Coordinates of C-alpha atoms in Angstrom, one line a residue:
X1 CA 21.5 -5.0 1.8
X2 CA 17.8 -4.2 2.2
X3 CA 16.6 -6.2 5.1
X4 CA 12.8 -6.0 5.3
X5 CA 11.5 -3.2 7.5
X6 CA 8.7 -4.0 9.9
X7 CA 8.1 -0.7 11.7
X8 CA 6.9 -0.9 15.3
X9 CA 3.5 0.6 16.1
X10 CA 4.5 3.9 17.5
X11 CA 1.1 4.5 19.0
X12 CA 2.0 8.1 18.5
X13 CA 5.5 9.1 17.6
X14 CA 7.8 9.9 20.5
X15 CA 8.7 13.1 18.8
X16 CA 5.1 14.0 17.9
X17 CA 2.8 12.6 20.6
X18 CA -0.3 14.2 19.2
X19 CA -0.1 12.1 16.1
X20 CA -1.3 8.6 16.8
X21 CA -1.4 5.4 14.7
X22 CA -4.3 3.6 16.5
X23 CA -7.4 4.6 18.3
X24 CA -8.1 3.7 22.0
X25 CA -10.3 0.9 23.4
X26 CA -13.1 3.4 24.0
X27 CA -13.5 4.0 20.2
X28 CA -13.6 0.2 19.7
X29 CA -16.4 -0.1 22.2
X30 CA -18.3 2.7 20.6
X31 CA -17.9 1.1 17.2
X32 CA -19.2 -2.2 18.3
X33 CA -22.2 -0.6 20.0
X34 CA -22.9 1.5 16.9
X35 CA -22.7 -1.6 14.6
X36 CA -24.9 -3.8 16.8
X37 CA -27.3 -0.9 17.4
X38 CA -27.9 -0.5 13.7
X39 CA -28.6 -4.2 13.4
X40 CA -31.2 -4.1 16.2
X41 CA -32.8 -1.0 14.7
X42 CA -33.0 -2.6 11.2
X43 CA -34.4 -5.9 12.6
X44 CA -37.1 -4.0 14.4
X45 CA -38.0 -2.2 11.1
X46 CA -37.8 -5.4 9.0
X47 CA -41.0 -5.7 6.9
X48 CA -43.2 -8.8 7.2
X49 CA -45.5 -7.9 4.4
X50 CA -45.3 -9.9 1.1
X51 CA -42.6 -8.7 -1.3
X52 CA -43.7 -8.7 -4.9
X53 CA -41.7 -11.1 -7.0
X54 CA -41.5 -8.6 -9.9
X55 CA -39.8 -6.1 -7.7
X56 CA -37.3 -8.7 -6.6
X57 CA -36.5 -9.5 -10.2
X58 CA -35.9 -5.8 -10.9
X59 CA -33.5 -5.4 -8.0
X60 CA -31.8 -8.7 -8.9
X61 CA -30.8 -7.3 -12.3
X62 CA -28.9 -4.6 -10.5
X63 CA -27.5 -7.3 -8.3
X64 CA -25.7 -8.7 -11.3
X65 CA -23.7 -5.5 -11.4
X66 CA -22.9 -5.9 -7.7
X67 CA -21.7 -9.4 -8.4
X68 CA -19.4 -8.0 -11.0
X69 CA -18.0 -5.5 -8.6
X70 CA -17.4 -8.0 -5.9
X71 CA -15.8 -10.4 -8.4
X72 CA -13.4 -7.7 -9.5
X73 CA -12.6 -7.1 -5.8
X74 CA -12.0 -10.8 -5.4
X75 CA -9.5 -10.8 -8.3
X76 CA -7.6 -7.9 -6.7
X77 CA -7.6 -9.9 -3.4
X78 CA -6.2 -13.0 -5.0
X79 CA -3.5 -11.1 -6.9
X80 CA -2.6 -9.3 -3.7
X81 CA -2.1 -12.5 -1.8
X82 CA -0.1 -14.1 -4.6
X83 CA 2.2 -11.1 -4.8
X84 CA 2.6 -10.6 -1.1
X85 CA 3.2 -14.3 -0.2
X86 CA 4.8 -15.8 -3.3
X87 CA 6.3 -13.2 -5.7
X88 CA 7.6 -10.5 -3.4
X89 CA 9.5 -12.8 -0.9
X90 CA 11.6 -13.9 -3.9
X91 CA 12.2 -10.3 -4.8
X92 CA 13.3 -9.6 -1.2
X93 CA 15.7 -12.5 -1.2
X94 CA 17.3 -11.2 -4.3
X95 CA 17.6 -7.7 -2.8
X96 CA 19.5 -9.1 0.1
X97 CA 22.4 -9.9 -2.2
X98 CA 22.4 -6.5 -4.1
X99 CA 25.0 -3.9 -3.5
X100 CA 23.8 -0.5 -2.2
X101 CA 23.4 2.4 -4.7
X102 CA 26.5 4.5 -5.3
X103 CA 24.8 7.7 -4.1
X104 CA 21.4 9.0 -3.1
X105 CA 19.8 12.3 -4.1
X106 CA 16.9 13.2 -1.9
X107 CA 14.3 16.0 -2.5
X108 CA 12.1 16.8 0.5
X109 CA 9.2 19.3 -0.1
X110 CA 7.4 21.0 2.7
X111 CA 5.0 23.9 3.1
X112 CA 4.6 25.7 6.4
X113 CA 5.7 22.7 8.4
X114 CA 6.1 23.2 12.2
X115 CA 9.6 23.2 13.5
X116 CA 8.9 20.1 15.7
X117 CA 7.7 18.1 12.6
X118 CA 10.7 19.3 10.5
X119 CA 13.0 18.1 13.3
X120 CA 11.3 14.7 13.5
X121 CA 11.3 14.1 9.7
X122 CA 14.9 15.1 9.1
X123 CA 16.2 13.3 12.2
X124 CA 14.7 10.1 11.0
X125 CA 16.1 10.7 7.5
X126 CA 19.6 11.3 8.8
X127 CA 19.3 8.2 11.0
X128 CA 18.6 6.1 7.9
X129 CA 21.5 7.7 6.0
X130 CA 23.9 7.0 8.8
X131 CA 22.8 3.4 9.0
X132 CA 23.1 3.0 5.2
X133 CA 26.5 4.6 4.9
X134 CA 25.9 6.0 1.4
X135 CA 26.8 9.6 0.4
X136 CA 23.7 11.7 -0.1
X137 CA 22.7 15.1 -1.6
X138 CA 19.7 16.4 0.4
X139 CA 17.6 19.2 -1.1
X140 CA 15.2 20.7 1.4
X141 CA 12.5 22.7 -0.3
X142 CA 11.3 24.9 2.6
X143 CA 9.0 27.8 3.0
X144 CA 10.4 29.5 6.1
X145 CA 14.0 30.9 6.5
X146 CA 14.0 29.5 10.0
X147 CA 14.0 26.0 8.4
X148 CA 17.5 26.5 7.0
X149 CA 18.9 27.3 10.5
X150 CA 17.1 24.3 12.0
X151 CA 18.2 21.8 9.4
X152 CA 21.8 23.1 9.3
X153 CA 22.0 22.5 13.0
X154 CA 20.7 18.9 12.7
X155 CA 23.3 18.1 10.0
X156 CA 26.2 19.6 11.9
X157 CA 25.5 17.4 14.9
X158 CA 25.8 14.3 12.9
X159 CA 29.1 12.5 12.8
X160 CA 28.3 9.2 11.2
X161 CA 27.2 10.4 7.8
X162 CA 29.1 9.2 4.8
X163 CA 31.7 11.5 3.3
X164 CA 30.2 13.7 0.6
X165 CA 26.8 14.1 2.2
X166 CA 25.6 17.7 1.8
X167 CA 22.4 19.6 2.5
X168 CA 20.9 22.4 0.2
X169 CA 18.0 24.4 1.4
X170 CA 15.9 26.0 -1.3
X171 CA 13.3 28.6 -0.5
X172 CA 10.0 28.0 -2.3
X173 CA 8.6 30.8 -4.5
X174 CA 5.0 30.2 -3.4
X175 CA 3.8 29.0 -6.7
X176 CA 3.2 25.4 -5.6
X177 CA 4.8 22.0 -5.0
X178 CA 5.7 21.4 -8.7
X179 CA 7.9 24.5 -9.0
X180 CA 9.7 23.5 -5.7
X181 CA 10.3 20.0 -7.0
X182 CA 11.5 21.3 -10.3
X183 CA 14.0 23.6 -8.6
X184 CA 15.3 20.6 -6.6
X185 CA 15.6 18.4 -9.7
X186 CA 17.6 21.1 -11.5
X187 CA 20.0 21.3 -8.6
X188 CA 20.5 17.5 -8.6
X189 CA 20.8 17.3 -12.4
X190 CA 23.4 20.0 -12.3
X191 CA 25.6 17.6 -10.3
X192 CA 25.3 15.0 -13.0
X193 CA 24.1 12.0 -11.0
X194 CA 25.9 8.9 -12.3
X195 CA 24.1 5.7 -13.4
X196 CA 23.5 3.4 -10.5
X197 CA 22.6 6.2 -8.1
X198 CA 19.0 6.7 -7.0
X199 CA 16.7 9.7 -6.5
X200 CA 14.2 9.9 -3.7
X201 CA 11.1 12.2 -3.8
X202 CA 9.4 12.6 -0.4
X203 CA 7.1 14.9 1.4
X204 CA 8.2 16.9 4.4
X205 CA 5.6 15.2 6.7
X206 CA 6.8 11.6 6.1
X207 CA 8.7 9.8 8.9
X208 CA 11.0 7.0 7.8
X209 CA 10.8 3.8 9.9
X210 CA 14.1 2.1 11.0
X211 CA 15.5 0.2 8.0
X212 CA 13.0 1.6 5.5
X213 CA 15.6 3.4 3.3
X214 CA 18.0 0.5 2.7
X215 CA 15.1 -2.0 2.3
X216 CA 13.5 0.2 -0.4
X217 CA 16.7 1.0 -2.2
X218 CA 17.7 -2.6 -2.2
X219 CA 14.6 -3.7 -4.2
X220 CA 15.3 -1.1 -6.8
X221 CA 19.0 -1.9 -7.0
X222 CA 18.4 -5.7 -7.4
X223 CA 15.9 -5.6 -10.2
X224 CA 17.3 -3.8 -13.3
X225 CA 14.0 -3.7 -15.1
X226 CA 12.5 -1.5 -12.4
X227 CA 12.6 2.3 -12.9
X228 CA 10.9 3.2 -9.7
X229 CA 9.4 1.7 -6.5
X230 CA 7.1 3.0 -3.8
X231 CA 6.2 1.8 -0.3
X232 CA 3.3 1.3 2.1
X233 CA 2.0 4.2 4.2
X234 CA 1.0 4.0 7.9
X235 CA -0.9 7.2 8.9
X236 CA -0.2 8.9 12.2
X237 CA -3.3 11.0 12.6
X238 CA -4.0 14.1 14.7
X239 CA -7.7 14.1 15.4
X240 CA -10.6 12.0 16.7
X241 CA -11.0 8.2 16.2
X242 CA -13.4 8.5 13.3
X243 CA -10.8 10.5 11.3
X244 CA -7.9 8.2 12.3
X245 CA -9.7 5.1 11.2
X246 CA -10.9 6.7 7.9
X247 CA -7.2 7.3 7.0
X248 CA -6.2 3.9 8.2
X249 CA -8.8 2.1 6.2
X250 CA -7.8 4.1 3.1
X251 CA -4.2 3.0 3.5
X252 CA -5.2 -0.6 4.0
X253 CA -7.2 -0.5 0.8
X254 CA -4.3 1.2 -1.0
X255 CA -1.9 -1.5 0.2
X256 CA -4.1 -4.3 -1.2
X257 CA -4.5 -2.5 -4.6
X258 CA -0.8 -1.7 -4.8
X259 CA 0.1 -5.4 -4.2
X260 CA -2.4 -6.5 -6.9
X261 CA -1.1 -4.1 -9.5
X262 CA 2.6 -4.8 -8.7
X263 CA 2.0 -8.4 -9.7
X264 CA 2.1 -7.1 -13.3
X265 CA 5.1 -4.8 -12.5
X266 CA 2.9 -1.8 -13.1
X267 CA 1.4 0.7 -10.7
X268 CA -1.3 3.3 -11.0
X269 CA 0.7 6.0 -9.1
X270 CA 4.1 6.6 -7.6
X271 CA 3.1 8.3 -4.4
X272 CA 4.6 11.6 -3.6
X273 CA 4.9 10.6 0.1
X274 CA 7.9 8.5 -0.6
X275 CA 9.1 7.0 -3.9
X276 CA 12.5 6.0 -5.2
X277 CA 13.7 6.4 -8.9
X278 CA 16.7 5.3 -10.8
X279 CA 18.9 8.2 -11.8
X280 CA 18.4 7.2 -15.4
X281 CA 14.7 7.9 -15.2
X282 CA 15.2 11.3 -13.7
X283 CA 17.9 12.3 -16.2
X284 CA 15.4 12.0 -19.0
X285 CA 14.3 15.6 -20.0
X286 CA 10.7 14.4 -20.1
X287 CA 10.7 13.8 -16.3
X288 CA 11.6 17.4 -15.3
X289 CA 9.3 18.8 -17.9
X290 CA 6.3 16.9 -16.7
X291 CA 7.0 17.6 -13.0
X292 CA 7.3 21.3 -13.6
X293 CA 4.6 22.0 -16.2
X294 CA 2.4 19.0 -17.1
X295 CA -0.7 19.3 -19.1
X296 CA -3.5 17.0 -20.3
X297 CA -5.9 17.5 -23.2
X298 CA -9.7 17.3 -22.5
X299 CA -12.1 16.8 -25.4
X300 CA -14.3 19.7 -24.3
X301 CA -12.1 21.9 -22.1
X302 CA -8.9 21.8 -24.2
X303 CA -5.5 21.9 -22.6
X304 CA -5.5 21.6 -18.8
X305 CA -2.5 22.6 -16.7
X306 CA -2.0 20.2 -13.9
X307 CA -1.5 22.0 -10.5
X308 CA -1.8 18.9 -8.3
X309 CA -0.9 15.3 -9.1
X310 CA 2.9 15.5 -9.4
X311 CA 3.0 11.8 -8.4
X312 CA 0.8 11.1 -11.5
X313 CA 3.3 13.0 -13.6
X314 CA 6.3 11.1 -12.4
X315 CA 4.3 7.9 -12.9
X316 CA 3.4 8.7 -16.4
X317 CA 7.0 9.8 -17.3
X318 CA 8.4 6.6 -15.9
X319 CA 5.8 4.5 -17.7
X320 CA 6.3 6.3 -21.0
X321 CA 10.1 5.6 -20.8
X322 CA 9.3 1.9 -20.8
X323 CA 10.3 1.2 -17.2
X324 CA 8.6 -1.3 -14.9
X325 CA 7.5 -0.4 -11.3
X326 CA 7.0 -2.2 -8.1
X327 CA 5.4 -1.9 -4.7
X328 CA 7.4 -2.7 -1.6
X329 CA 4.8 -4.1 0.9
X330 CA 7.2 -4.9 3.8
X331 CA 8.3 -1.3 4.1
X332 CA 6.1 1.2 5.7
X333 CA 6.7 5.0 6.1
X334 CA 4.7 7.0 8.6
X335 CA 2.6 9.8 7.1
X336 CA 1.6 12.6 9.4
X337 CA -2.1 13.3 8.7
X338 CA -4.5 16.0 9.8
X339 CA -7.8 16.9 8.2
X340 CA -8.1 20.3 6.7
X341 CA -10.5 22.7 8.4
X342 CA -14.2 22.4 7.9
X343 CA -15.4 19.3 9.7
X344 CA -15.2 15.6 8.7
X345 CA -17.6 15.7 5.7
X346 CA -16.3 18.8 4.1
X347 CA -12.6 18.0 4.7
X348 CA -12.8 14.4 3.4
X349 CA -14.7 15.6 0.4
X350 CA -12.0 18.2 -0.4
X351 CA -9.3 15.6 -0.1
X352 CA -11.2 13.1 -2.3
X353 CA -11.8 15.8 -4.8
X354 CA -8.0 16.3 -5.1
X355 CA -7.1 12.6 -5.1
X356 CA -9.8 11.5 -7.5
X357 CA -9.3 14.6 -9.7
X358 CA -5.7 13.6 -10.2
X359 CA -6.8 10.1 -11.0
X360 CA -9.4 11.3 -13.5
X361 CA -7.2 13.8 -15.3
X362 CA -4.4 11.2 -15.8
X363 CA -6.2 7.9 -16.5
X364 CA -7.2 9.0 -20.0
X365 CA -3.6 9.3 -21.2
X366 CA -2.7 6.0 -19.5
X367 CA -5.5 4.3 -21.3
X368 CA -4.3 5.8 -24.6
X369 CA -1.0 4.0 -24.2
X370 CA -2.9 0.8 -24.8
X371 CA -2.7 -2.7 -23.1
X372 CA 0.6 -3.5 -24.9
X373 CA 2.6 -0.7 -23.3
X374 CA 0.7 -0.4 -20.1
X375 CA 0.0 -4.1 -19.5
X376 CA -3.5 -5.6 -19.9
X377 CA -4.4 -5.7 -16.2
X378 CA -3.3 -2.1 -15.5
X379 CA -5.0 -0.9 -18.6
X380 CA -8.2 -2.8 -17.6
X381 CA -8.0 -1.2 -14.1
X382 CA -7.8 2.3 -15.6
X383 CA -11.0 1.5 -17.6
X384 CA -12.6 0.2 -14.4
X385 CA -11.9 3.5 -12.7
X386 CA -14.0 5.2 -15.3
X387 CA -17.0 2.8 -14.8
X388 CA -16.9 2.0 -11.1
X389 CA -18.5 5.2 -9.8
X390 CA -21.7 4.5 -11.8
X391 CA -21.9 0.9 -10.9
X392 CA -21.4 1.8 -7.2
X393 CA -24.3 4.2 -7.3
X394 CA -26.6 1.8 -9.3
X395 CA -27.4 -0.4 -6.3
X396 CA -28.7 2.2 -3.9
X397 CA -30.5 4.0 -6.7
X398 CA -32.3 0.8 -7.7
X399 CA -33.3 0.1 -4.1
X400 CA -34.6 3.6 -3.6
X401 CA -36.7 3.3 -6.8
X402 CA -38.0 -0.1 -5.7
X403 CA -38.9 1.3 -2.3
X404 CA -40.8 4.2 -3.9
X405 CA -42.7 2.0 -6.4
X406 CA -43.3 -1.1 -4.2
X407 CA -42.4 -0.9 -0.5
X408 CA -40.1 1.2 1.6
X409 CA -39.1 -2.0 3.3
X410 CA -36.6 -2.5 0.5
X411 CA -34.5 0.2 2.1
X412 CA -34.3 -1.8 5.3
X413 CA -33.4 -5.0 3.5
X414 CA -30.7 -3.2 1.6
X415 CA -29.2 -1.6 4.7
X416 CA -29.0 -5.0 6.3
X417 CA -27.2 -6.2 3.2
X418 CA -24.8 -3.3 3.5
X419 CA -24.0 -4.0 7.2
X420 CA -23.5 -7.7 6.5
X421 CA -21.3 -7.4 3.4
X422 CA -19.2 -4.5 4.7
X423 CA -18.8 -6.3 8.0
X424 CA -17.6 -9.4 6.2
X425 CA -15.2 -7.3 4.2
X426 CA -13.9 -5.8 7.4
X427 CA -13.2 -9.3 8.7
X428 CA -11.4 -10.1 5.5
X429 CA -9.2 -7.0 5.9
X430 CA -8.3 -8.2 9.4
X431 CA -7.4 -11.7 8.1
X432 CA -5.2 -10.4 5.4
X433 CA -3.6 -7.4 7.1
X434 CA -4.0 -7.9 10.9
X435 CA -5.8 -4.5 11.2
X436 CA -9.4 -4.0 12.2
X437 CA -11.7 -1.5 13.8
X438 CA -15.5 -1.7 14.3
X439 CA -15.8 1.6 12.4
X440 CA -14.5 0.0 9.2
X441 CA -17.8 -1.3 7.9
X442 CA -19.5 2.1 8.1
X443 CA -16.4 4.0 6.9
X444 CA -16.1 1.6 4.0
X445 CA -19.6 2.3 2.7
X446 CA -19.2 6.0 3.3
X447 CA -16.0 6.0 1.2
X448 CA -17.7 4.0 -1.5
X449 CA -20.8 6.3 -1.9
X450 CA -19.1 9.6 -1.2
X451 CA -16.1 8.6 -3.4
X452 CA -18.4 7.6 -6.3
X453 CA -20.3 10.9 -6.1
X454 CA -17.0 12.9 -6.0
X455 CA -15.7 10.9 -9.0
X456 CA -18.8 11.5 -11.1
X457 CA -18.6 15.2 -10.3
X458 CA -14.9 15.5 -11.1
X459 CA -15.3 13.5 -14.4
X460 CA -17.5 16.4 -15.6
X461 CA -15.3 19.2 -13.9
X462 CA -11.7 18.0 -14.5
X463 CA -10.5 21.6 -14.3
X464 CA -11.4 21.8 -10.6
X465 CA -8.1 21.4 -8.8
X466 CA -6.3 23.0 -5.9
X467 CA -4.2 22.1 -2.9
X468 CA -6.2 21.8 0.3
X469 CA -3.8 23.8 2.4
X470 CA -1.9 25.9 -0.1
X471 CA -4.1 28.3 -2.1
X472 CA -2.7 27.5 -5.5
X473 CA -5.1 26.8 -8.4
X474 CA -4.9 27.0 -12.2
X475 CA -5.7 30.5 -13.6
X476 CA -8.2 31.3 -16.3
X477 CA -11.2 29.3 -17.4
X478 CA -12.1 27.7 -20.7
X479 CA -15.3 29.0 -22.3
X480 CA -16.7 25.5 -22.2
X481 CA -16.3 25.3 -18.5
X482 CA -19.8 26.8 -18.0
X483 CA -21.3 23.7 -19.8
X484 CA -19.8 21.3 -17.2
X485 CA -22.9 21.5 -15.0
X486 CA -25.2 20.8 -17.9
X487 CA -23.2 17.7 -19.0
X488 CA -23.3 16.5 -15.4
X489 CA -27.1 16.9 -15.3
X490 CA -27.5 15.1 -18.7
X491 CA -25.3 12.2 -17.5
X492 CA -27.2 11.9 -14.2
X493 CA -30.6 11.8 -16.0
X494 CA -29.4 9.2 -18.4
X495 CA -28.0 7.1 -15.6
X496 CA -31.2 7.3 -13.6
X497 CA -33.2 6.3 -16.7
X498 CA -30.9 3.3 -17.3
X499 CA -31.3 2.1 -13.7
X500 CA -35.1 2.5 -13.9
X501 CA -35.2 0.5 -17.2
X502 CA -32.9 -2.2 -15.8
X503 CA -35.1 -2.4 -12.7
X504 CA -38.1 -3.3 -14.9
X505 CA -40.1 -0.4 -13.5
X506 CA -41.8 0.7 -16.7
X507 CA -43.5 -2.8 -16.9
X508 CA -44.2 -3.2 -13.2
X509 CA -47.3 -1.8 -11.6
X510 CA -47.0 0.0 -8.3
X511 CA -48.2 -1.8 -5.2
X512 CA -52.0 -1.5 -4.8
X513 CA -53.9 -1.1 -1.6
X514 CA -52.9 0.3 1.8
X515 CA -49.2 0.7 2.7
X516 CA -47.3 -2.2 4.2
X517 CA -44.0 -2.6 6.0
X518 CA -42.4 0.5 7.5
X519 CA -44.6 2.7 5.3
X520 CA -47.5 1.8 7.5
X521 CA -45.8 3.4 10.5
X522 CA -46.4 6.7 8.9
X523 CA -50.0 6.0 7.6
X524 CA -52.7 7.5 9.7
X525 CA -55.2 4.8 8.6
X526 CA -53.2 2.1 10.2
X527 CA -54.1 1.9 13.9
X528 CA -51.2 1.6 16.4
X529 CA -48.7 1.5 13.5
X530 CA -50.1 -1.8 12.2
X531 CA -50.5 -2.1 8.4
X532 CA -54.0 -2.0 7.2
X533 CA -55.0 -5.4 5.8
X534 CA -54.8 -5.8 2.1
X535 CA -56.5 -8.4 -0.1
X536 CA -53.7 -10.8 0.8
X537 CA -53.5 -12.1 4.3
X538 CA -50.4 -13.3 6.2
X539 CA -51.1 -16.8 4.9
X540 CA -49.6 -18.5 1.9
X541 CA -52.5 -17.6 -0.4
X542 CA -51.8 -14.5 -2.4
X543 CA -54.3 -12.4 -4.2
X544 CA -54.6 -10.4 -7.4
X545 CA -55.6 -6.8 -7.1
X546 CA -58.3 -5.1 -9.3
X547 CA -57.2 -3.6 -12.6
X548 CA -57.1 0.2 -12.4
X549 CA -60.6 1.6 -12.9
X550 CA -62.3 -1.8 -13.1
X551 CA -64.2 -1.4 -9.8
X552 CA -63.7 -5.1 -9.1
X553 CA -62.7 -6.3 -5.7
X554 CA -59.7 -8.5 -5.5
X555 CA -60.3 -12.3 -5.5
X556 CA -58.1 -14.9 -3.9
X557 CA -56.5 -17.5 -6.1
X558 CA -54.5 -20.6 -5.0
X559 CA -50.8 -20.2 -5.6
X560 CA -49.9 -20.8 -9.2
X561 CA -53.5 -20.9 -10.4
X562 CA -54.2 -19.3 -13.8
X563 CA -56.8 -16.5 -14.1
X564 CA -59.1 -16.2 -17.0
X565 CA -57.3 -15.8 -20.2
X566 CA -54.5 -18.1 -19.1
X567 CA -52.3 -15.6 -17.3
X568 CA -50.2 -16.9 -14.4
X569 CA -51.0 -15.3 -11.1
X570 CA -47.8 -13.8 -9.6
X571 CA -46.5 -15.5 -6.5
X572 CA -45.6 -13.7 -3.4
X573 CA -42.7 -14.1 -1.1
X574 CA -43.0 -13.6 2.6
X575 CA -39.9 -12.3 4.3
X576 CA -39.5 -13.6 7.8
X577 CA -38.5 -11.5 10.7

């Protein structure tokens, strides 16, 4: 069982045409024009004045951090390719020979889902159960009594389901997803699921692709060391192209990271969209306890009750029990996505606050397990999650400081670097996944900077958590909560000081003379926007400026000549247009 599932591109589900998987050609044309237009603008602003070698050395120190980040990304890329092309095909071949599970127990949670979406989701689920031929207990955690009538009608019209398939509709009490999942788990555990059966946790806005259920269950059935598996996500997005491609890029990045982590038989999350567990994992009392009422301990805020992040709770429970995990890259489920209200910036920030908050609150206890239980690479990846926001922000901060102290032209050079490297990364995404959009380079950088800022904020405010659509949040506030802003300010000041020190700014004098580069465009003393001449000309002969307060005019020296006292005259580097 378990043939690989390669879902067709629906272009917009036939059942839900307003949700689309890909953007139209007009958005591609707009993306190309925006990308090329930015290049033209930056080339027009490219400074031609000398760039001080001391400033370049300061920025180069920060560049070492960038090299580390890109090297780490390269490690993930290599591991992803190894898993996808070598390791997983052998796992799939083994799954082809595995018998199906004895039974399936499926919990579907939804909150105020439209009737059309409910019909689409459960119709696809029932299609998969008919094709698989395995008895199933379906627990629908709904929020509207009309859902029970709709789902009951769908089930009655099915004649190909295996004997013993039943549907239970549980009405949510309005206290959040965790309580709904816990009620569903209690119902399943009351039926005493036998070893060899599997439990599926999925969201009520997830569409299963043809063959996805058997393909996923087959991997879990064939590998006895695995306690849980999860799959790839393909977003079907209601909204404009910018939103659609933001979701699609995130899922492509997620796919690469999941493949890399799965090479070590560890994951960093078992997504609530669609994950499959062995019944033995779910039968452990720790599993239900963590799903229903999970807490973490913060050194300053004390015990924090987790409202969101149920997928992190199931992950940690599975990990604590000693089970391995795997990602199934040849199975994709369709996720119905729509940004919350508030516009792109506000909505994406709210989503990232929830996602990265779950990551931040749970990474500490994962790190505490140590590299022996967690696996060295997964453990190192959790440590990297703690450091990466600061390293991401160090580059732009160093460039801004160099622009302030030396020449604003550094900003132009840096933005050109961003366009080039993120464009190259977009091509790499296309080569490894077959997916590309001209918006990807800009969205990638937006995600990196905005994500880093959100992570830094949530590191200092781990108690900030709520669902973006369901108004459920933890009650009460620790007395130390009021200090979170102060700790954030202290950390930010220390970070800025460190970047300034690494940039060599305390020992580098600011640029003397009239402004050069793009700064001259805003200088009233420069006619027609041309920089006022400095003591150095456009030639290869640099000059040394007067010492502050000396009253001496600058004198030219041949390149490399020593001044009085034996000091080496700094060289200048001319950047070409």
